[in-house]
CSV table of C-alpha atoms in Angstrom, one decimal:
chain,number,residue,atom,x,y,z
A,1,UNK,CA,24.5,24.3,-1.1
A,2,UNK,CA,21.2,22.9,0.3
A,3,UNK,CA,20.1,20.1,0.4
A,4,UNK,CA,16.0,19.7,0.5
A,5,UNK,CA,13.8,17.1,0.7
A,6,UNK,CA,13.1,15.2,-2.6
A,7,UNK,CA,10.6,13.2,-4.5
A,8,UNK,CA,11.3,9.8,-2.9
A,9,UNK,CA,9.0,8.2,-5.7
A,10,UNK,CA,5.5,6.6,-5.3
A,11,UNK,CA,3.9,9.4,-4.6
A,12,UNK,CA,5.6,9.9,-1.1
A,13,UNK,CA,5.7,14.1,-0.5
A,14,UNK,CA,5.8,14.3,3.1
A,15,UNK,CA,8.6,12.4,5.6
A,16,UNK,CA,9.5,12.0,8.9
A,17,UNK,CA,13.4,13.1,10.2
A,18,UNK,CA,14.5,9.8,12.3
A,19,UNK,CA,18.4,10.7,12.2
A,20,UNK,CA,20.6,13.2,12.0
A,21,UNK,CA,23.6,11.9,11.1
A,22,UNK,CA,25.7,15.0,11.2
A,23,UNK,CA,26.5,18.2,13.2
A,24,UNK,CA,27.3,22.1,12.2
A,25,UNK,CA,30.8,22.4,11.3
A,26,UNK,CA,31.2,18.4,10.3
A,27,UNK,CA,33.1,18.1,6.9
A,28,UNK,CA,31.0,15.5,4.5
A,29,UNK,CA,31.8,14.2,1.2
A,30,UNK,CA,30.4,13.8,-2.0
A,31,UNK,CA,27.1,11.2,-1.7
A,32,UNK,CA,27.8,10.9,2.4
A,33,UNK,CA,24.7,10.2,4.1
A,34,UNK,CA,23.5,13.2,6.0
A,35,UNK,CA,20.4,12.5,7.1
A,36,UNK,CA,17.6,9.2,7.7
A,37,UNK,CA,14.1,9.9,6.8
A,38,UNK,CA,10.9,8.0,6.9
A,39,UNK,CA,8.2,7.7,4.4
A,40,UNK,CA,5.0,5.7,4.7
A,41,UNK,CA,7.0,3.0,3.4
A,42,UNK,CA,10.7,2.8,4.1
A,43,UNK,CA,13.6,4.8,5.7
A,44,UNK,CA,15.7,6.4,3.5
A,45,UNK,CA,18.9,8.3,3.4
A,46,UNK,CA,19.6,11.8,2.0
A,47,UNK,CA,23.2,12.7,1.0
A,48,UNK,CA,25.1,15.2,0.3
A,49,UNK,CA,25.5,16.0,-3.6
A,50,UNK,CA,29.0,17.9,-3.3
A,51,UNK,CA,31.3,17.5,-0.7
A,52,UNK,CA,31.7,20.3,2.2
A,53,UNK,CA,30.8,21.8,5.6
A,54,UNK,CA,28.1,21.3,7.8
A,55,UNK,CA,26.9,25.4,8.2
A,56,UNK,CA,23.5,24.8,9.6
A,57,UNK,CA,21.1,22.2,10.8
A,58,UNK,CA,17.5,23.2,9.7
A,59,UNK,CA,15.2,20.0,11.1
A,60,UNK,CA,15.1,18.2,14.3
A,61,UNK,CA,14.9,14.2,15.0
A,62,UNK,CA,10.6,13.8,14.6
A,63,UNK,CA,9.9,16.8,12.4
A,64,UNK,CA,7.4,16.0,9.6
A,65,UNK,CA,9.0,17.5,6.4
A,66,UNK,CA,7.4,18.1,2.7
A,67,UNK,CA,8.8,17.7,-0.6
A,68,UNK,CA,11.1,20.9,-0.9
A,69,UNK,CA,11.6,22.0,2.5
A,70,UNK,CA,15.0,22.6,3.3
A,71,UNK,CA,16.9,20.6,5.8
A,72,UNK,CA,20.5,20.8,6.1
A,73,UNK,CA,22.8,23.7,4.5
A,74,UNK,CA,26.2,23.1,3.3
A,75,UNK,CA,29.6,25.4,2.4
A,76,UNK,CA,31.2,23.3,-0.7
A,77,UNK,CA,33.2,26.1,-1.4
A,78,UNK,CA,31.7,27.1,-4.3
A,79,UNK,CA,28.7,29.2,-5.5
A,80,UNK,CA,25.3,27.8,-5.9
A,81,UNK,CA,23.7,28.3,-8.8
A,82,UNK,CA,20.1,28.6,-8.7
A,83,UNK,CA,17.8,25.4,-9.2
A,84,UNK,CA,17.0,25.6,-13.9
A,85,UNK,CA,13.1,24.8,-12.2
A,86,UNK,CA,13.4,28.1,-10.3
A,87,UNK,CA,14.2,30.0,-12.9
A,88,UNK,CA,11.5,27.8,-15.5
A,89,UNK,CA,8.3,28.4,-12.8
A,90,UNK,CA,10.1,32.4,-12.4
A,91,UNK,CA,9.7,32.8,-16.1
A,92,UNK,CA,6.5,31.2,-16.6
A,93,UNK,CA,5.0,33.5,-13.9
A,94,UNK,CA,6.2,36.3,-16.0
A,95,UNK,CA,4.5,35.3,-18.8
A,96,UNK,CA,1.4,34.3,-17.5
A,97,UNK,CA,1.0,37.7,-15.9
A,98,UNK,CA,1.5,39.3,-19.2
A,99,UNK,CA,-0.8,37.0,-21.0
A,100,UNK,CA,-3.7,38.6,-18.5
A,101,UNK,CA,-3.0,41.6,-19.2
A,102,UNK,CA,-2.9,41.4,-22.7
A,103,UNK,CA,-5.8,39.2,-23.4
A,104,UNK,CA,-9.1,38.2,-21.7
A,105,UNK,CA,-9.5,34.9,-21.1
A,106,UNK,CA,-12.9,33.1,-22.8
A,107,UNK,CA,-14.6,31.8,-20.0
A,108,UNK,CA,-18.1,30.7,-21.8
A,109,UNK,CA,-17.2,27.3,-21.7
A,110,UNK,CA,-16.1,26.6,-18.4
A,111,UNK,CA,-13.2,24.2,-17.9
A,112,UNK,CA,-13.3,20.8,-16.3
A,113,UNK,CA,-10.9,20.7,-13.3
A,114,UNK,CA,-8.5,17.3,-13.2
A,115,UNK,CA,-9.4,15.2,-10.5
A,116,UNK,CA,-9.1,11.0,-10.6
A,117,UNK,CA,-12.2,8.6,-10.2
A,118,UNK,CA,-11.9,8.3,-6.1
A,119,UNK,CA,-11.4,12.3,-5.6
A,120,UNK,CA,-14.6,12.7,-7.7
A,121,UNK,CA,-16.3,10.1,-5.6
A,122,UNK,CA,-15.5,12.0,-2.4
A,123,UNK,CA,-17.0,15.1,-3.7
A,124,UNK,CA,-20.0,13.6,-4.8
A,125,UNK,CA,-20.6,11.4,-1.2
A,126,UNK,CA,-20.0,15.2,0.6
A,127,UNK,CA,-22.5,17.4,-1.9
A,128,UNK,CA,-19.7,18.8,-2.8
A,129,UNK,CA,-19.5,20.8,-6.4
A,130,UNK,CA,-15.8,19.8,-7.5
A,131,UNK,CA,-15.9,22.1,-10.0
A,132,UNK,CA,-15.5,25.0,-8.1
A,133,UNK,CA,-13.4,23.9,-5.8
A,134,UNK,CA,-9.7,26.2,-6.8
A,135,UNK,CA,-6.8,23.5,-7.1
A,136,UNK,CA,-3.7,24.4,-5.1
A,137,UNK,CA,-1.5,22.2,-6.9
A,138,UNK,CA,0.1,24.0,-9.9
A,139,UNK,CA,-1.2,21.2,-12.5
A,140,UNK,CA,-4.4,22.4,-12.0
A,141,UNK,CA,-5.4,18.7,-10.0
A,142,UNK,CA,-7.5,18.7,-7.1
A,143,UNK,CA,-6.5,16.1,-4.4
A,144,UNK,CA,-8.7,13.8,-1.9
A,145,UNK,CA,-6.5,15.5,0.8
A,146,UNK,CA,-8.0,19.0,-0.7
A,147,UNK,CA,-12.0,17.7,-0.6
A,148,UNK,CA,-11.4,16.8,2.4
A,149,UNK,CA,-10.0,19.7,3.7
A,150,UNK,CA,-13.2,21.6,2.1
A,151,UNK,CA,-15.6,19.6,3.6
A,152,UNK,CA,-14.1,20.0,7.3
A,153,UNK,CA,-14.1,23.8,6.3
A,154,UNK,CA,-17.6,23.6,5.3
A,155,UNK,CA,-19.3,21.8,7.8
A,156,UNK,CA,-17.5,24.3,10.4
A,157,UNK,CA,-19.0,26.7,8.7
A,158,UNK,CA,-22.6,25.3,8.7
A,159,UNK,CA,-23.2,24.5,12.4
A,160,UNK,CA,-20.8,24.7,15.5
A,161,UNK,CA,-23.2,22.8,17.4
A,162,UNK,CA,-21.9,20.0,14.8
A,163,UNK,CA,-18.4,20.7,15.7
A,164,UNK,CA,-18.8,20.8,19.4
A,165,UNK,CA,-20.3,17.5,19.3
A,166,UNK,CA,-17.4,16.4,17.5
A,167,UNK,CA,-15.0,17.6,19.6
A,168,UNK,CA,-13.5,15.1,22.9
A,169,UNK,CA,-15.0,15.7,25.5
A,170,UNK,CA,-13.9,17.8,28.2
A,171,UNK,CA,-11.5,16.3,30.8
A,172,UNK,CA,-11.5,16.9,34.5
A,173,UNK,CA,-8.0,18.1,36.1
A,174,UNK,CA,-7.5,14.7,37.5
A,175,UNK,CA,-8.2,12.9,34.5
A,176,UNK,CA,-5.0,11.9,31.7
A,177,UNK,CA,-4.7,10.8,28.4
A,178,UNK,CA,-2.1,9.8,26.5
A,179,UNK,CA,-1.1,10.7,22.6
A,180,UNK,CA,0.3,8.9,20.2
A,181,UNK,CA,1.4,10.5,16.9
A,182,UNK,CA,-0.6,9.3,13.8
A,183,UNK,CA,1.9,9.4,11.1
A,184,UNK,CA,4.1,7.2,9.0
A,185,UNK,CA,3.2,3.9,8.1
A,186,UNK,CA,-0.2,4.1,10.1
A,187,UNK,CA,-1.7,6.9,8.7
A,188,UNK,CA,-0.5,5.7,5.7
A,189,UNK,CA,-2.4,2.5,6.2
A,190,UNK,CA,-5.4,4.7,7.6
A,191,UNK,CA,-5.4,6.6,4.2
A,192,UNK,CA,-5.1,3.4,1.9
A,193,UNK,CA,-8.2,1.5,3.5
A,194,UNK,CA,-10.8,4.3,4.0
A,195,UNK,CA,-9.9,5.0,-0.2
A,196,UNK,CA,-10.3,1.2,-0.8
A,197,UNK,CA,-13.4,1.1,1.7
A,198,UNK,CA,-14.6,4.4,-0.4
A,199,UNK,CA,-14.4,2.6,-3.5
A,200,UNK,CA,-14.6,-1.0,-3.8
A,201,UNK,CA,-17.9,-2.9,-2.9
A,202,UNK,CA,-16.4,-5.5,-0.6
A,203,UNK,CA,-17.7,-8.8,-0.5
A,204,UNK,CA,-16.1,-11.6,1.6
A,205,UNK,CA,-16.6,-15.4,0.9
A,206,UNK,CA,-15.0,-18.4,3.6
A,207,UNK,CA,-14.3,-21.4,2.9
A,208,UNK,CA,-12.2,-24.4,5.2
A,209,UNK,CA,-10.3,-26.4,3.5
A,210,UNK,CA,-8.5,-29.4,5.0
A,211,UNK,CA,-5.0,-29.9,5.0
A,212,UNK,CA,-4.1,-32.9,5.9
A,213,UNK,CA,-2.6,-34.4,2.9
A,214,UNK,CA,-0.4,-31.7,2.3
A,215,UNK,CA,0.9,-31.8,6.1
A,216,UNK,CA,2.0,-35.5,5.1
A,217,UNK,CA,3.8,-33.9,2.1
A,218,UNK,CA,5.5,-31.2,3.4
A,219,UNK,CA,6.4,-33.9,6.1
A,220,UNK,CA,7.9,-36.6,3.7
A,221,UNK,CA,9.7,-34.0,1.9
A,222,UNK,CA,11.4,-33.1,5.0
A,223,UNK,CA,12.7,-36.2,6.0
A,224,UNK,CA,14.6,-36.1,2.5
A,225,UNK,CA,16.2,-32.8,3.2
A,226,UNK,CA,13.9,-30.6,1.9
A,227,UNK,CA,11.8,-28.4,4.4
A,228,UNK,CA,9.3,-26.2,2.5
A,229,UNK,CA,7.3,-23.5,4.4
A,230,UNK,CA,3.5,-24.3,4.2
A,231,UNK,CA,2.5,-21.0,3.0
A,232,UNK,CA,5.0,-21.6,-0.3
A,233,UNK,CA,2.9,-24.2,-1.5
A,234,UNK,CA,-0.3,-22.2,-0.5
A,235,UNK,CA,1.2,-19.3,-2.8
A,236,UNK,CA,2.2,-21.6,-5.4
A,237,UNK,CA,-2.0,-22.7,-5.0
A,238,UNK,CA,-2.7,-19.4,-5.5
A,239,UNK,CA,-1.2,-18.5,-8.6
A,240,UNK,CA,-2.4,-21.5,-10.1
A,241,UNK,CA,-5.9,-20.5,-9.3
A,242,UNK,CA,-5.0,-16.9,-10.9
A,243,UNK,CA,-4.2,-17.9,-14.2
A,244,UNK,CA,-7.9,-20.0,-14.3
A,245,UNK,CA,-9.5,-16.8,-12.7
A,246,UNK,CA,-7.2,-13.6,-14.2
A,247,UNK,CA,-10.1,-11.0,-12.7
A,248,UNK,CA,-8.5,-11.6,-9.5
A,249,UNK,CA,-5.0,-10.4,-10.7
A,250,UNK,CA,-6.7,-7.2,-12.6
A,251,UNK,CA,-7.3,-3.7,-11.5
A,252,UNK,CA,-10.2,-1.4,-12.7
A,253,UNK,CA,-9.2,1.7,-14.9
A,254,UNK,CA,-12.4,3.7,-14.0
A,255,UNK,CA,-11.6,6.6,-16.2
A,256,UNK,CA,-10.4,5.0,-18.7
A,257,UNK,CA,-13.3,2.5,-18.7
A,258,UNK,CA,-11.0,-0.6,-19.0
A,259,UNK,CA,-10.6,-3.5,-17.3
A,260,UNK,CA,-6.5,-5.0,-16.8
A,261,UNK,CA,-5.5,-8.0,-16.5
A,262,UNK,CA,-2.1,-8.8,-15.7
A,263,UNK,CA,-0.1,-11.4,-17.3
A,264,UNK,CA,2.3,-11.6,-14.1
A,265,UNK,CA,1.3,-12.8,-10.5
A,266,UNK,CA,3.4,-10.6,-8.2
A,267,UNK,CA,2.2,-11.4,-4.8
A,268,UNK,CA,2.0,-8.8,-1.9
A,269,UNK,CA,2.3,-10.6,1.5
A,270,UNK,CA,0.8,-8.6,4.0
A,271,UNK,CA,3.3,-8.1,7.0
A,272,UNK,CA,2.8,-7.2,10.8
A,273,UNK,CA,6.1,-5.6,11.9
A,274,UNK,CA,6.8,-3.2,15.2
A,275,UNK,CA,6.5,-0.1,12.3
A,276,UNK,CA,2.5,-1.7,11.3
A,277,UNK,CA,1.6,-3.3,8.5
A,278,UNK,CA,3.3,-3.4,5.5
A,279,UNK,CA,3.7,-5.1,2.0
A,280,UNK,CA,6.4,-6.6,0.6
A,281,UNK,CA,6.0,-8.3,-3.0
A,282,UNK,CA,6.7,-11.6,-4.2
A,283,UNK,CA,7.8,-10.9,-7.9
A,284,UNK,CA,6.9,-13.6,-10.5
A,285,UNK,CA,5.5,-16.3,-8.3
A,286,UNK,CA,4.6,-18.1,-11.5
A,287,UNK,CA,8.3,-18.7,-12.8
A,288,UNK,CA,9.7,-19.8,-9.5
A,289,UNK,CA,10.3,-23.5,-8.3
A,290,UNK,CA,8.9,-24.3,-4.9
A,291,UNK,CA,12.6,-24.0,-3.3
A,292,UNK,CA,13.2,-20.6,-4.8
A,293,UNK,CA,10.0,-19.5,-3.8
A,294,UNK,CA,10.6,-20.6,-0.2
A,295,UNK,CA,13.7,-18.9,-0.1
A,296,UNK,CA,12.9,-15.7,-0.9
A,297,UNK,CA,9.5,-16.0,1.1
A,298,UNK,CA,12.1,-16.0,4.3
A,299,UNK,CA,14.0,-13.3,3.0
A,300,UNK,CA,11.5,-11.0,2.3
A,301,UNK,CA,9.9,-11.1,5.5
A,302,UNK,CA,13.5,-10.9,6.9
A,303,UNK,CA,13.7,-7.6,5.3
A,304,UNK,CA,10.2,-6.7,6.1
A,305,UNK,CA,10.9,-7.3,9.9
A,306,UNK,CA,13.9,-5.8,10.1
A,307,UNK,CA,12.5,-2.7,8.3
A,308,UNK,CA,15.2,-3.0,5.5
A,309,UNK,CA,12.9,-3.2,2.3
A,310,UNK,CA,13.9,-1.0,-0.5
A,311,UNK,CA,11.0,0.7,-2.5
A,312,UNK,CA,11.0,-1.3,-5.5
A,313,UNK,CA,10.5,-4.6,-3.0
A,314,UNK,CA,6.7,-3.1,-2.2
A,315,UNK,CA,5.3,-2.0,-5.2
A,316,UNK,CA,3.8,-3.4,-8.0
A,317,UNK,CA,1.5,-6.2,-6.6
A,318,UNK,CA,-1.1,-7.5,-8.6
A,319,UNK,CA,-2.9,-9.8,-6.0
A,320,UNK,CA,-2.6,-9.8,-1.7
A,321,UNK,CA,-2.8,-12.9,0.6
A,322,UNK,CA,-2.3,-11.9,4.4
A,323,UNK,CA,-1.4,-14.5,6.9
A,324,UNK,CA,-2.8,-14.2,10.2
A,325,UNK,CA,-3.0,-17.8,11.2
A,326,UNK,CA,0.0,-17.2,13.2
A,327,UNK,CA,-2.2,-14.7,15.3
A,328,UNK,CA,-4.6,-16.9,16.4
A,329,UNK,CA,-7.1,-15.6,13.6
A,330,UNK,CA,-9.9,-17.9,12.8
A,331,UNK,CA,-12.4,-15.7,10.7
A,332,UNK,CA,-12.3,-12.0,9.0
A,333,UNK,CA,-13.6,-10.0,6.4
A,334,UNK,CA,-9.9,-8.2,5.1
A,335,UNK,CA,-9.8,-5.2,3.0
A,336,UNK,CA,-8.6,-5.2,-0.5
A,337,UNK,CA,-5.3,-3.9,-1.2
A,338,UNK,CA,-6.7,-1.2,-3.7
A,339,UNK,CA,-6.5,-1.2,-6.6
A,340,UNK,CA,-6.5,-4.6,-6.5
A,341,UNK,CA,-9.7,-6.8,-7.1
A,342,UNK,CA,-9.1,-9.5,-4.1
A,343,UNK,CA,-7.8,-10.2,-1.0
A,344,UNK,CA,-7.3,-13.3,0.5
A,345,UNK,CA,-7.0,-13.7,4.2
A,346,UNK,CA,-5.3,-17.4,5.6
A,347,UNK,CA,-6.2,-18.2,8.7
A,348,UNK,CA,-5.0,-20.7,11.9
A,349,UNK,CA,-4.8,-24.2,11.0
A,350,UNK,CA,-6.7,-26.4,13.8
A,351,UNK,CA,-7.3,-29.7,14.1
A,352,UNK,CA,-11.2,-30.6,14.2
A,353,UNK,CA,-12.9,-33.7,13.8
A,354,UNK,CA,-14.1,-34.6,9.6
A,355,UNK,CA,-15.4,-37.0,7.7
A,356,UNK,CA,-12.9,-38.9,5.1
A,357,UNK,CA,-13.6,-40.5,2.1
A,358,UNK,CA,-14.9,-43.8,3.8
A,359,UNK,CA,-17.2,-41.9,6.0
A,360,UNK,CA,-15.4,-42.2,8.8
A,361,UNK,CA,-14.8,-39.7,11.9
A,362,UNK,CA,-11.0,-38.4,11.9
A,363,UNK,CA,-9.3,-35.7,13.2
A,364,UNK,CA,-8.2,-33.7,10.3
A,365,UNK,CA,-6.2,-30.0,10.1
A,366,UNK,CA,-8.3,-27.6,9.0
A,367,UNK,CA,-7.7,-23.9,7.2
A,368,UNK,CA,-10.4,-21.3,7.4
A,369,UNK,CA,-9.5,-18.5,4.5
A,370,UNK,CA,-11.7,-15.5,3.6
A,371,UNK,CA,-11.6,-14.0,0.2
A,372,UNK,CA,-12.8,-10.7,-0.4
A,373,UNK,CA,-13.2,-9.2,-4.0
A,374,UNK,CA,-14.4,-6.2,-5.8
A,375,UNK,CA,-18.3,-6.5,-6.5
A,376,UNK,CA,-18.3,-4.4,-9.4
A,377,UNK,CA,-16.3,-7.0,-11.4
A,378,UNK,CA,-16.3,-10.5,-9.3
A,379,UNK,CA,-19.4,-12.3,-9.2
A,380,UNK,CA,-20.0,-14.2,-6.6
A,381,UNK,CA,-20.0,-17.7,-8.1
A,382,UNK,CA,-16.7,-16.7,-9.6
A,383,UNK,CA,-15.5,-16.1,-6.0
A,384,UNK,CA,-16.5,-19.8,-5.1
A,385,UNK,CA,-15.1,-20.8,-7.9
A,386,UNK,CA,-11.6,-19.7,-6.9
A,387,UNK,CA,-11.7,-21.0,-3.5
A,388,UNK,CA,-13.2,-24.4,-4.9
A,389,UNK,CA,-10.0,-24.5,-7.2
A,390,UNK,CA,-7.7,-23.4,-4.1
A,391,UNK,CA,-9.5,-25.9,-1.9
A,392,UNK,CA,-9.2,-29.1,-4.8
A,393,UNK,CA,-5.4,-28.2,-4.8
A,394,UNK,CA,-4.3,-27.8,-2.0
A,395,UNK,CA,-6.3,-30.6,-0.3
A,396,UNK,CA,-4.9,-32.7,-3.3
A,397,UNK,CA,-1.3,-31.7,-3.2
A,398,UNK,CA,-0.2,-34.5,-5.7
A,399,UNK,CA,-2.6,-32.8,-8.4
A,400,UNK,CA,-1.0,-29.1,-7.4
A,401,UNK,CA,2.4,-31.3,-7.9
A,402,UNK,CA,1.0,-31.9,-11.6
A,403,UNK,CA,-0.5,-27.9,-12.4
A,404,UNK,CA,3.3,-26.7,-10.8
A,405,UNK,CA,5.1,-28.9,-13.8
């Protein structure tokens, strides 16, 4: 019996080994975890399927694996019977090969190869003609990964002066470097903002907003027992300005030519752990009371710290706020979670001296936030607009009290 590496869902075709939990000649059961794995997004385990030996270890701690390599080997006892999609692609082979002999394909309309919006786009940006480019994947889909590929092939090709100047320069014997492996959740990251950068037209718009009066809320509600993180009321905030502005909880269907808009506010919360950054989402924001919301704020980012999030816990986010005010951030211009349409960036709270409603000088605490959103579809008086509404609530929190009920 062998047991491979398997569609781990989400696109996710490629892994890293990070534990071997078993040696040649171990005896393993039926779903016993054999092996850990990373993906750009979690660790998971792979198990056995039936129950037997340990006959050979085919990986090492570190080895990058794909979808279908195999890793471990096992004697059940019994005889394996061959995989029903061996035996489908075996017999599809056959008759494809017959089909060319027996007929001649029409080739005076040539066909259109399958690639999405964004693969397209790269093509285009590299003067590259996509339609003769030979997919390698059996659907007949070219991949960014594959352009990409091309275009590194051609530019070799072209000029080696280009490549030399490229290349790092050369070291002296004295001289060291040091490597670090770009893989897992950073490349993944790497991969996610140069397609986002690629193709969204970012636009970022600030805003302070002063928060003073919510302090005193957040305060008073303490003293009766209740202690409410700041950031819950700012994602409460948030949704509220959502539901007046729903093309900042939307994607853009390219293809299809259609606009989305979502009728749930799922929030991804942009995390810095020891693995990088990741995103765990807040489901249904909309339907929670502040306290419930609080509570599984902390234990999201528990998870997310203590790299225990399960795949469904980072997926399906219609709308990313990243909070970097712990960092000591005062000012960015963040990068949208594609396919998202906005991004909004909260950053350190500082007292600073403002002007109150009787004109007088106090010392106030005061938010900076950027927002950046998708140009094509957010204009940018609609991107004040949702900070103005963001601003009005949570620097009134009575009146966020009231939109909450």
């Amino acid at each position: 019996m062998d047991i491979r590496l398997h569609d781990l869902g989400e696109g996710m075709h490629e892994a890293e080994i990070v534990r071997i939990l078993v040696v040649v000649g171990d005896e393993v059961a039926t779903n016993e975890a054999v092996l850990e794995v990373q993906t750009d997004k979690m660790i998971a385990e792979l198990t056995a399927p039936k129950g037997g030996t340990v006959t050979e270890i085919c990986v090492a701690e570190g080895d990058e694996v794909s979808v279908g390599d195999l890793l471990v080997k096992v004697d059940s006892g019994q005889e394996e019977e061959p995989e029903q999609e061996h035996k489908t692609q075996e017999q599809s082979e056959v008759k494809i090969e017959q089909l060319s002999k027996e007929t001649k394909p029409d080739t005076s309309i040539p066909k259109r190869v399958l690639a999405t919006p964004y693969t397209r786009r790269l093509a285009r940006e590299r003067n590259i003609d996509i339609e003769q480019m030979i997919p390698k994947d059996p659907s007949g889909r070219i991949t960014e990964e594959e352009v990409l590929q091309y275009d590194e092939t051609s530019v070799e090709r072209v000029s080696e002066q280009a490549t030399s100047i490229a290349s790092p320069p050369a070291l002296e014997k004295e001289e060291r470097v040091n490597v670090i492996p770009f893989k897992g959740i950073r490349k993944a990251t790497a991969k996610q903002m140069v397609r986002s950068l690629y193709t969204i037209p970012h636009v970022t718009h600030f805003e302070e907003i002063e928060m003073s009066a919510l302090f005193e809320l957040r305060h008073e509600l303490k003293e009766e027992g209740h202690s409410i993180r700041l950031t819950s009321f700012i994602y409460k905030a948030v949704t509220i300005a959502l539901k007046k502005f729903p093309i900042f909880n939307a994607t853009l269907d390219e293809e299809a030519e259609q606009i989305i808009l979502y009728d749930v506010y799922h929030l991804g919360l942009a995390t810095n752990t020891e693995a990088g950054l990741i995103v765990p989402v807040l489901p249904n924001v909309d339907e929670m009371t502040l306290q419930q919301l609080d509570q599984e704020v902390a234990h999201l980012t528990e998870r997310a710290l203590n790299g225990q999030l399960e795949l469904h816990e980072m997926k399906g986010s219609t709308f990313t706020i990243s909070n970097v005010g712990p960092l000591g951030s005062t000012g960015a211009t963040p990068i949208i979670n594609y396919p998202e349409t906005g991004l909004l960036a909260l950053h350190q709270i500082r007292k600073r001296p403002i002007v109150n409603a009787q004109d007088e000088i106090v010392i106030g605490q005061v938010m900076n936030v950027s927002l950046s959103y998708d140009h094509r579809l957010i204009d940018g008086a609609t991107g004040i607009a949702f900070t103005n509404e963001l601003k009005r609530l949570l620097e009134n929190p009575k009146l966020l009290m009231l939109e909450m009920i």
